[in-house]
PDB file of C-alpha atoms in Angstrom:
ATOM      1  CA  UNK N   1       0.000   0.000   0.000  1.00 75.00           C
ATOM      2  CA  UNK N   2       2.915   2.311   0.722  1.00 84.00           C
ATOM      3  CA  UNK N   3       4.003   2.059  -2.926  1.00 87.00           C
ATOM      4  CA  UNK N   4       0.550   3.086  -4.157  1.00 89.00           C
ATOM      5  CA  UNK N   5       0.413   6.097  -1.832  1.00 89.00           C
ATOM      6  CA  UNK N   6       3.924   7.087  -2.925  1.00 90.00           C
ATOM      7  CA  UNK N   7       2.799   7.066  -6.560  1.00 90.00           C
ATOM      8  CA  UNK N   8      -0.160   9.267  -5.695  1.00 92.00           C
ATOM      9  CA  UNK N   9       2.021  11.680  -3.734  1.00 91.00           C
ATOM     10  CA  UNK N  10       4.421  11.878  -6.664  1.00 90.00           C
ATOM     11  CA  UNK N  11       1.616  12.796  -9.051  1.00 90.00           C
ATOM     12  CA  UNK N  12      -0.484  15.230  -6.992  1.00 91.00           C
ATOM     13  CA  UNK N  13      -1.011  16.968  -3.682  1.00 94.00           C
ATOM     14  CA  UNK N  14      -2.986  14.763  -1.326  1.00 96.00           C
ATOM     15  CA  UNK N  15      -5.300  16.352   1.222  1.00 96.00           C
ATOM     16  CA  UNK N  16      -6.743  14.675   4.321  1.00 95.00           C
ATOM     17  CA  UNK N  17     -10.275  13.324   3.841  1.00 96.00           C
ATOM     18  CA  UNK N  18     -12.404  13.244   6.947  1.00 94.00           C
ATOM     19  CA  UNK N  19     -13.203   9.789   8.287  1.00 95.00           C
ATOM     20  CA  UNK N  20     -16.022   9.826  10.867  1.00 95.00           C
ATOM     21  CA  UNK N  21     -14.804   9.697  14.449  1.00 95.00           C
ATOM     22  CA  UNK N  22     -14.393   6.153  15.680  1.00 94.00           C
ATOM     23  CA  UNK N  23     -14.189   4.701  12.171  1.00 96.00           C
ATOM     24  CA  UNK N  24     -10.508   5.387  11.475  1.00 95.00           C
ATOM     25  CA  UNK N  25      -9.698   2.022  13.001  1.00 94.00           C
ATOM     26  CA  UNK N  26     -10.786  -0.669  15.412  1.00 96.00           C
ATOM     27  CA  UNK N  27      -9.184  -3.626  17.167  1.00 96.00           C
ATOM     28  CA  UNK N  28     -10.684  -6.751  18.663  1.00 95.00           C
ATOM     29  CA  UNK N  29      -9.855 -10.236  19.910  1.00 93.00           C
ATOM     30  CA  UNK N  30     -12.075 -12.929  18.410  1.00 89.00           C
ATOM     31  CA  UNK N  31     -12.381 -16.685  18.771  1.00 85.00           C
ATOM     32  CA  UNK N  32     -11.499 -18.946  21.664  1.00 87.00           C
ATOM     33  CA  UNK N  33      -8.605 -21.152  22.627  1.00 85.00           C
ATOM     34  CA  UNK N  34      -6.339 -22.092  19.753  1.00 84.00           C
ATOM     35  CA  UNK N  35      -8.681 -20.268  17.362  1.00 83.00           C
ATOM     36  CA  UNK N  36      -8.327 -16.947  19.151  1.00 89.00           C
ATOM     37  CA  UNK N  37      -6.837 -14.181  17.025  1.00 91.00           C
ATOM     38  CA  UNK N  38      -6.232 -10.460  17.155  1.00 95.00           C
ATOM     39  CA  UNK N  39      -7.828  -8.373  14.422  1.00 95.00           C
ATOM     40  CA  UNK N  40      -7.284  -4.772  13.416  1.00 97.00           C
ATOM     41  CA  UNK N  41      -8.907  -2.593  10.781  1.00 97.00           C
ATOM     42  CA  UNK N  42      -7.604   0.796   9.657  1.00 96.00           C
ATOM     43  CA  UNK N  43      -9.109   3.267   7.199  1.00 96.00           C
ATOM     44  CA  UNK N  44      -6.874   5.890   5.559  1.00 95.00           C
ATOM     45  CA  UNK N  45      -8.491   8.495   3.312  1.00 96.00           C
ATOM     46  CA  UNK N  46      -7.408  11.417   1.142  1.00 97.00           C
ATOM     47  CA  UNK N  47      -8.742  13.706  -1.553  1.00 96.00           C
ATOM     48  CA  UNK N  48      -7.027  15.515  -4.419  1.00 96.00           C
ATOM     49  CA  UNK N  49      -7.832  17.989  -7.178  1.00 93.00           C
ATOM     50  CA  UNK N  50      -9.382  15.363  -9.478  1.00 95.00           C
ATOM     51  CA  UNK N  51     -10.307  12.735  -6.907  1.00 96.00           C
ATOM     52  CA  UNK N  52     -13.226  13.112  -4.505  1.00 95.00           C
ATOM     53  CA  UNK N  53     -12.232  10.230  -2.259  1.00 96.00           C
ATOM     54  CA  UNK N  54      -9.088   8.092  -2.148  1.00 97.00           C
ATOM     55  CA  UNK N  55      -9.554   5.352   0.402  1.00 96.00           C
ATOM     56  CA  UNK N  56      -7.635   2.334   1.655  1.00 96.00           C
ATOM     57  CA  UNK N  57      -9.195  -0.078   4.131  1.00 96.00           C
ATOM     58  CA  UNK N  58      -6.888  -2.683   5.628  1.00 96.00           C
ATOM     59  CA  UNK N  59      -7.893  -5.635   7.793  1.00 96.00           C
ATOM     60  CA  UNK N  60      -5.031  -7.458   9.486  1.00 95.00           C
ATOM     61  CA  UNK N  61      -5.266 -10.508  11.722  1.00 93.00           C
ATOM     62  CA  UNK N  62      -2.844 -12.713  13.619  1.00 91.00           C
ATOM     63  CA  UNK N  63      -4.129 -15.551  11.424  1.00 88.00           C
ATOM     64  CA  UNK N  64      -4.129 -16.027   7.642  1.00 89.00           C
ATOM     65  CA  UNK N  65      -6.894 -13.489   6.906  1.00 91.00           C
ATOM     66  CA  UNK N  66      -5.593 -10.205   5.479  1.00 94.00           C
ATOM     67  CA  UNK N  67      -7.674  -7.808   3.357  1.00 95.00           C
ATOM     68  CA  UNK N  68      -6.823  -4.660   1.397  1.00 95.00           C
ATOM     69  CA  UNK N  69      -9.598  -2.690  -0.315  1.00 96.00           C
ATOM     70  CA  UNK N  70      -8.192   0.321  -2.190  1.00 97.00           C
ATOM     71  CA  UNK N  71     -10.600   2.563  -4.109  1.00 96.00           C
ATOM     72  CA  UNK N  72     -10.245   5.917  -5.871  1.00 97.00           C
ATOM     73  CA  UNK N  73     -13.486   7.779  -6.585  1.00 95.00           C
ATOM     74  CA  UNK N  74     -12.889  10.518  -9.178  1.00 94.00           C
ATOM     75  CA  UNK N  75     -14.527  13.921  -9.079  1.00 93.00           C
ATOM     76  CA  UNK N  76     -18.033  13.310 -10.491  1.00 90.00           C
ATOM     77  CA  UNK N  77     -17.525  16.088 -13.060  1.00 91.00           C
ATOM     78  CA  UNK N  78     -14.821  14.011 -14.787  1.00 91.00           C
ATOM     79  CA  UNK N  79     -15.541  11.174 -17.200  1.00 87.00           C
ATOM     80  CA  UNK N  80     -13.235   8.753 -15.416  1.00 88.00           C
ATOM     81  CA  UNK N  81     -13.878   5.230 -14.151  1.00 89.00           C
ATOM     82  CA  UNK N  82     -13.438   4.255 -10.522  1.00 92.00           C
ATOM     83  CA  UNK N  83     -10.130   2.622  -9.634  1.00 94.00           C
ATOM     84  CA  UNK N  84     -10.608  -0.445  -7.480  1.00 94.00           C
ATOM     85  CA  UNK N  85      -8.195  -3.031  -6.091  1.00 95.00           C
ATOM     86  CA  UNK N  86      -8.938  -5.861  -3.675  1.00 94.00           C
ATOM     87  CA  UNK N  87      -6.192  -8.150  -2.399  1.00 95.00           C
ATOM     88  CA  UNK N  88      -7.735 -10.712  -0.055  1.00 94.00           C
ATOM     89  CA  UNK N  89      -5.935 -13.533   1.748  1.00 93.00           C
ATOM     90  CA  UNK N  90      -8.146 -16.193   3.332  1.00 90.00           C
ATOM     91  CA  UNK N  91      -7.351 -19.623   4.772  1.00 89.00           C
ATOM     92  CA  UNK N  92      -6.323 -21.687   1.749  1.00 87.00           C
ATOM     93  CA  UNK N  93      -6.891 -19.089  -0.974  1.00 92.00           C
ATOM     94  CA  UNK N  94      -6.030 -15.592  -2.142  1.00 94.00           C
ATOM     95  CA  UNK N  95      -8.521 -13.452  -4.105  1.00 94.00           C
ATOM     96  CA  UNK N  96      -7.450 -10.627  -6.396  1.00 95.00           C
ATOM     97  CA  UNK N  97      -9.633  -8.073  -8.177  1.00 94.00           C
ATOM     98  CA  UNK N  98      -8.148  -5.037  -9.946  1.00 93.00           C
ATOM     99  CA  UNK N  99     -10.044  -2.844 -12.379  1.00 90.00           C
ATOM    100  CA  UNK N 100     -10.945   0.555 -13.715  1.00 87.00           C
ATOM    101  CA  UNK N 101     -14.607   0.141 -12.937  1.00 80.00           C
ATOM    102  CA  UNK N 102     -17.144   1.485 -15.375  1.00 67.00           C
ATOM    103  CA  UNK N 103     -19.978   3.788 -14.344  1.00 63.00           C
ATOM    104  CA  UNK N 104     -21.763   4.461 -17.623  1.00 60.00           C
ATOM    105  CA  UNK N 105     -20.442   3.158 -20.955  1.00 51.00           C
ATOM    106  CA  UNK N 106     -16.897   1.933 -20.626  1.00 45.00           C
ATOM    107  CA  UNK N 107     -16.004   3.122 -24.134  1.00 46.00           C
ATOM    108  CA  UNK N 108     -16.619   6.702 -22.977  1.00 53.00           C
ATOM    109  CA  UNK N 109     -14.229   6.283 -20.097  1.00 54.00           C
ATOM    110  CA  UNK N 110     -11.361   5.098 -22.276  1.00 55.00           C
ATOM    111  CA  UNK N 111     -11.836   7.971 -24.677  1.00 55.00           C
ATOM    112  CA  UNK N 112      -9.004   7.402 -27.126  1.00 59.00           C
ATOM    113  CA  UNK N 113      -7.761   4.451 -29.119  1.00 55.00           C
ATOM    114  CA  UNK N 114      -4.344   4.850 -27.498  1.00 54.00           C
ATOM    115  CA  UNK N 115      -5.764   4.570 -23.998  1.00 65.00           C
ATOM    116  CA  UNK N 116      -7.900   1.572 -24.943  1.00 68.00           C
ATOM    117  CA  UNK N 117      -5.035  -0.336 -26.558  1.00 66.00           C
ATOM    118  CA  UNK N 118      -2.697   0.503 -23.682  1.00 67.00           C
ATOM    119  CA  UNK N 119      -5.177  -0.703 -21.074  1.00 72.00           C
ATOM    120  CA  UNK N 120      -5.869  -3.883 -23.060  1.00 76.00           C
ATOM    121  CA  UNK N 121      -2.132  -4.590 -23.132  1.00 70.00           C
ATOM    122  CA  UNK N 122      -1.868  -4.020 -19.373  1.00 74.00           C
ATOM    123  CA  UNK N 123      -4.736  -6.413 -18.728  1.00 76.00           C
ATOM    124  CA  UNK N 124      -3.346  -9.086 -21.037  1.00 78.00           C
ATOM    125  CA  UNK N 125       0.048  -8.897 -19.324  1.00 76.00           C
ATOM    126  CA  UNK N 126      -1.452  -9.193 -15.863  1.00 78.00           C
ATOM    127  CA  UNK N 127      -4.001 -11.880 -16.765  1.00 77.00           C
ATOM    128  CA  UNK N 128      -1.236 -14.074 -18.178  1.00 81.00           C
ATOM    129  CA  UNK N 129       0.137 -14.361 -14.626  1.00 86.00           C
ATOM    130  CA  UNK N 130      -3.190 -14.154 -12.789  1.00 90.00           C
ATOM    131  CA  UNK N 131      -5.658 -16.749 -14.166  1.00 89.00           C
ATOM    132  CA  UNK N 132      -9.340 -15.815 -14.460  1.00 90.00           C
ATOM    133  CA  UNK N 133     -11.189 -16.592 -11.249  1.00 90.00           C
ATOM    134  CA  UNK N 134     -14.584 -17.545 -12.698  1.00 88.00           C
ATOM    135  CA  UNK N 135     -17.868 -15.770 -13.307  1.00 87.00           C
ATOM    136  CA  UNK N 136     -18.544 -12.522 -11.473  1.00 83.00           C
ATOM    137  CA  UNK N 137     -21.981 -12.124  -9.832  1.00 81.00           C
ATOM    138  CA  UNK N 138     -24.468 -11.141 -12.548  1.00 83.00           C
ATOM    139  CA  UNK N 139     -25.710  -8.099 -10.608  1.00 79.00           C
ATOM    140  CA  UNK N 140     -22.137  -6.793 -10.324  1.00 81.00           C
ATOM    141  CA  UNK N 141     -21.031  -7.320 -13.920  1.00 82.00           C
ATOM    142  CA  UNK N 142     -22.162  -3.879 -15.104  1.00 80.00           C
ATOM    143  CA  UNK N 143     -19.614  -2.264 -12.775  1.00 82.00           C
ATOM    144  CA  UNK N 144     -16.619  -4.110 -14.227  1.00 85.00           C
ATOM    145  CA  UNK N 145     -14.656  -3.377 -17.383  1.00 83.00           C
ATOM    146  CA  UNK N 146     -13.692  -5.890 -20.096  1.00 79.00           C
ATOM    147  CA  UNK N 147     -10.135  -5.659 -18.741  1.00 82.00           C
ATOM    148  CA  UNK N 148     -10.836  -6.587 -15.121  1.00 87.00           C
ATOM    149  CA  UNK N 149      -8.332  -8.813 -13.343  1.00 91.00           C
ATOM    150  CA  UNK N 150     -10.226 -11.324 -11.209  1.00 92.00           C
ATOM    151  CA  UNK N 151      -8.188 -14.226  -9.931  1.00 93.00           C
ATOM    152  CA  UNK N 152      -8.023 -16.906  -7.248  1.00 92.00           C
ATOM    153  CA  UNK N 153      -4.574 -18.248  -6.435  1.00 91.00           C
ATOM    154  CA  UNK N 154      -3.098 -20.549  -3.830  1.00 89.00           C
ATOM    155  CA  UNK N 155       0.343 -19.000  -3.432  1.00 88.00           C
ATOM    156  CA  UNK N 156       0.842 -15.833  -1.371  1.00 89.00           C
ATOM    157  CA  UNK N 157       3.945 -15.091  -3.451  1.00 90.00           C
ATOM    158  CA  UNK N 158       1.671 -14.430  -6.447  1.00 89.00           C
ATOM    159  CA  UNK N 159      -0.136 -11.756  -4.423  1.00 90.00           C
ATOM    160  CA  UNK N 160       3.122 -10.180  -3.300  1.00 88.00           C
ATOM    161  CA  UNK N 161       4.577 -10.096  -6.830  1.00 90.00           C
ATOM    162  CA  UNK N 162       2.219 -10.394  -9.817  1.00 91.00           C
ATOM    163  CA  UNK N 163      -0.853  -8.932  -8.091  1.00 92.00           C
ATOM    164  CA  UNK N 164       1.028  -6.008  -6.573  1.00 92.00           C
ATOM    165  CA  UNK N 165       2.755  -5.283  -9.896  1.00 91.00           C
ATOM    166  CA  UNK N 166      -0.603  -5.378 -11.703  1.00 91.00           C
ATOM    167  CA  UNK N 167      -2.208  -3.034  -9.162  1.00 93.00           C
ATOM    168  CA  UNK N 168       0.596  -0.501  -9.545  1.00 92.00           C
ATOM    169  CA  UNK N 169       0.532  -0.773 -13.358  1.00 90.00           C
ATOM    170  CA  UNK N 170      -3.223  -0.144 -13.429  1.00 91.00           C
ATOM    171  CA  UNK N 171      -2.760   2.740 -10.992  1.00 93.00           C
ATOM    172  CA  UNK N 172      -0.075   4.327 -13.190  1.00 91.00           C
ATOM    173  CA  UNK N 173      -2.385   4.075 -16.191  1.00 90.00           C
ATOM    174  CA  UNK N 174      -5.281   5.516 -14.218  1.00 91.00           C
ATOM    175  CA  UNK N 175      -3.222   8.485 -13.046  1.00 93.00           C
ATOM    176  CA  UNK N 176      -2.230   9.194 -16.660  1.00 90.00           C
ATOM    177  CA  UNK N 177      -5.909   9.155 -17.655  1.00 88.00           C
ATOM    178  CA  UNK N 178      -6.767  11.496 -14.790  1.00 92.00           C
ATOM    179  CA  UNK N 179      -4.003  13.936 -15.702  1.00 92.00           C
ATOM    180  CA  UNK N 180      -5.547  14.342 -19.161  1.00 88.00           C
ATOM    181  CA  UNK N 181      -9.183  14.507 -17.985  1.00 89.00           C
ATOM    182  CA  UNK N 182     -11.143  17.752 -18.331  1.00 90.00           C
ATOM    183  CA  UNK N 183     -14.430  18.644 -16.593  1.00 92.00           C
ATOM    184  CA  UNK N 184     -17.549  17.530 -18.448  1.00 89.00           C
ATOM    185  CA  UNK N 185     -19.862  20.335 -19.593  1.00 90.00           C
ATOM    186  CA  UNK N 186     -22.703  18.348 -21.147  1.00 88.00           C
ATOM    187  CA  UNK N 187     -25.631  18.265 -18.698  1.00 88.00           C
ATOM    188  CA  UNK N 188     -26.874  14.871 -19.852  1.00 87.00           C
ATOM    189  CA  UNK N 189     -23.463  13.272 -19.421  1.00 86.00           C
ATOM    190  CA  UNK N 190     -23.037  14.902 -16.003  1.00 87.00           C
ATOM    191  CA  UNK N 191     -26.306  13.354 -14.874  1.00 87.00           C
ATOM    192  CA  UNK N 192     -25.211   9.994 -16.249  1.00 87.00           C
ATOM    193  CA  UNK N 193     -21.925  10.216 -14.377  1.00 88.00           C
ATOM    194  CA  UNK N 194     -23.697  11.177 -11.147  1.00 89.00           C
ATOM    195  CA  UNK N 195     -26.111   8.277 -11.562  1.00 87.00           C
ATOM    196  CA  UNK N 196     -23.178   5.930 -12.131  1.00 87.00           C
ATOM    197  CA  UNK N 197     -21.374   7.115  -9.003  1.00 90.00           C
ATOM    198  CA  UNK N 198     -24.472   6.701  -6.850  1.00 90.00           C
ATOM    199  CA  UNK N 199     -25.380   3.319  -8.342  1.00 88.00           C
ATOM    200  CA  UNK N 200     -21.875   2.000  -7.703  1.00 90.00           C
ATOM    201  CA  UNK N 201     -21.775   3.333  -4.147  1.00 91.00           C
ATOM    202  CA  UNK N 202     -25.239   1.961  -3.410  1.00 91.00           C
ATOM    203  CA  UNK N 203     -24.445  -1.477  -4.829  1.00 90.00           C
ATOM    204  CA  UNK N 204     -21.212  -1.728  -2.853  1.00 92.00           C
ATOM    205  CA  UNK N 205     -22.850  -0.450   0.331  1.00 93.00           C
ATOM    206  CA  UNK N 206     -25.643  -3.021   0.138  1.00 93.00           C
ATOM    207  CA  UNK N 207     -23.593  -5.932  -1.177  1.00 92.00           C
ATOM    208  CA  UNK N 208     -20.159  -5.388   0.362  1.00 92.00           C
ATOM    209  CA  UNK N 209     -18.636  -8.879   0.568  1.00 90.00           C
ATOM    210  CA  UNK N 210     -16.689  -7.827   3.678  1.00 92.00           C
ATOM    211  CA  UNK N 211     -19.888  -7.231   5.666  1.00 95.00           C
ATOM    212  CA  UNK N 212     -19.961 -10.718   7.199  1.00 94.00           C
ATOM    213  CA  UNK N 213     -16.302 -10.564   8.198  1.00 94.00           C
ATOM    214  CA  UNK N 214     -16.597  -7.058   9.686  1.00 96.00           C
ATOM    215  CA  UNK N 215     -19.750  -8.026  11.573  1.00 96.00           C
ATOM    216  CA  UNK N 216     -18.069 -11.125  12.983  1.00 94.00           C
ATOM    217  CA  UNK N 217     -15.002  -9.167  14.054  1.00 94.00           C
ATOM    218  CA  UNK N 218     -16.490  -5.867  15.245  1.00 96.00           C
ATOM    219  CA  UNK N 219     -20.257  -6.241  15.620  1.00 96.00           C
ATOM    220  CA  UNK N 220     -23.209  -5.300  13.430  1.00 97.00           C
ATOM    221  CA  UNK N 221     -23.553  -1.633  14.394  1.00 97.00           C
ATOM    222  CA  UNK N 222     -19.921  -0.685  13.751  1.00 97.00           C
ATOM    223  CA  UNK N 223     -19.765  -2.759  10.566  1.00 97.00           C
ATOM    224  CA  UNK N 224     -22.845  -1.062   9.102  1.00 97.00           C
ATOM    225  CA  UNK N 225     -21.629   2.400  10.106  1.00 97.00           C
ATOM    226  CA  UNK N 226     -18.159   1.981   8.625  1.00 97.00           C
ATOM    227  CA  UNK N 227     -19.520   0.563   5.350  1.00 97.00           C
ATOM    228  CA  UNK N 228     -22.070   3.378   4.903  1.00 96.00           C
ATOM    229  CA  UNK N 229     -20.103   6.346   6.242  1.00 96.00           C
ATOM    230  CA  UNK N 230     -16.407   5.562   5.706  1.00 96.00           C
ATOM    231  CA  UNK N 231     -16.051   3.014   2.897  1.00 96.00           C
ATOM    232  CA  UNK N 232     -18.915   3.872   0.516  1.00 95.00           C
ATOM    233  CA  UNK N 233     -20.084   7.240   1.767  1.00 94.00           C
ATOM    234  CA  UNK N 234     -21.429   9.009  -1.323  1.00 93.00           C
ATOM    235  CA  UNK N 235     -25.139   8.496  -0.626  1.00 92.00           C
ATOM    236  CA  UNK N 236     -24.750   9.801   2.924  1.00 92.00           C
ATOM    237  CA  UNK N 237     -22.625  12.743   1.743  1.00 91.00           C
ATOM    238  CA  UNK N 238     -25.108  13.772  -0.966  1.00 89.00           C
ATOM    239  CA  UNK N 239     -28.085  13.302   1.351  1.00 86.00           C
ATOM    240  CA  UNK N 240     -26.501  15.568   3.981  1.00 86.00           C
ATOM    241  CA  UNK N 241     -25.419  18.177   1.422  1.00 83.00           C
ATOM    242  CA  UNK N 242     -21.713  17.608   2.127  1.00 82.00           C
ATOM    243  CA  UNK N 243     -21.179  16.676  -1.540  1.00 82.00           C
ATOM    244  CA  UNK N 244     -22.799  18.569  -4.405  1.00 78.00           C
ATOM    245  CA  UNK N 245     -23.725  16.186  -7.215  1.00 76.00           C
ATOM    246  CA  UNK N 246     -25.541  16.971 -10.459  1.00 71.00           C
ATOM    247  CA  UNK N 247     -29.186  15.934  -9.923  1.00 63.00           C
ATOM    248  CA  UNK N 248     -28.011  14.236  -6.708  1.00 67.00           C
ATOM    249  CA  UNK N 249     -31.171  14.617  -4.610  1.00 71.00           C
ATOM    250  CA  UNK N 250     -33.368  13.672  -7.563  1.00 69.00           C
ATOM    251  CA  UNK N 251     -31.313  10.532  -8.193  1.00 72.00           C
ATOM    252  CA  UNK N 252     -31.359   9.578  -4.511  1.00 72.00           C
ATOM    253  CA  UNK N 253     -35.150   9.857  -4.492  1.00 72.00           C
ATOM    254  CA  UNK N 254     -35.399   7.677  -7.603  1.00 68.00           C
ATOM    255  CA  UNK N 255     -33.157   5.025  -6.042  1.00 66.00           C
ATOM    256  CA  UNK N 256     -35.130   5.077  -2.800  1.00 68.00           C
ATOM    257  CA  UNK N 257     -38.306   4.404  -4.786  1.00 67.00           C
ATOM    258  CA  UNK N 258     -36.832   1.357  -6.516  1.00 68.00           C
ATOM    259  CA  UNK N 259     -38.129  -2.008  -5.285  1.00 56.00           C
TER     260      UNK N 259
END
């Protein structure tokens, strides 16, 4: 994670991003006897000129479970995808997901042939070392690009080498895209981008695969609060007026009315 933050610091000025009090981190002891383990979660967050929310959540345990969820949410006025990287170590398996995650039409968010070919080459290089992990959940597929890395491996060395290299390569490409991005002026596209941001945040808030683990480690109340207000906070921020989003209140009302 230090390497990723160093790349960000080399490309832009990072500003602190407020994490709600009590959600910056938490520790607990879980299990009994030989199964007892210490667990710790930390949340580090920043913002920058073109990024609304840069956030790394790290779960560390004294056992085999280790989880990194690293997400960069761009400013909603920019036609950029969301950068997402998950490196998850569980007993007996390691899960890897790295992507520039689409919000409307992916072709819009790789807006030149050069960028598209470069990203395809990056994905092909990484996927050669990180075999495809199987079908993604159907409800989640619209949030992933054609160049997503999704892999399940048995060797931690693969996570520490190929997966880390792939994450940094995707991050470098993403930062180059962001450097060239200009604010969107078209009102229809702005609404589409806002809708995409909210839909992604809502889906992740409701379906966060870490919910069960966080609940088991830290209890239901804290788990729900940290997911909704520290990890995927856009709905709460728009609802409170802390974030101004094109058609934000209208879109929130439409989502609330959905079955």
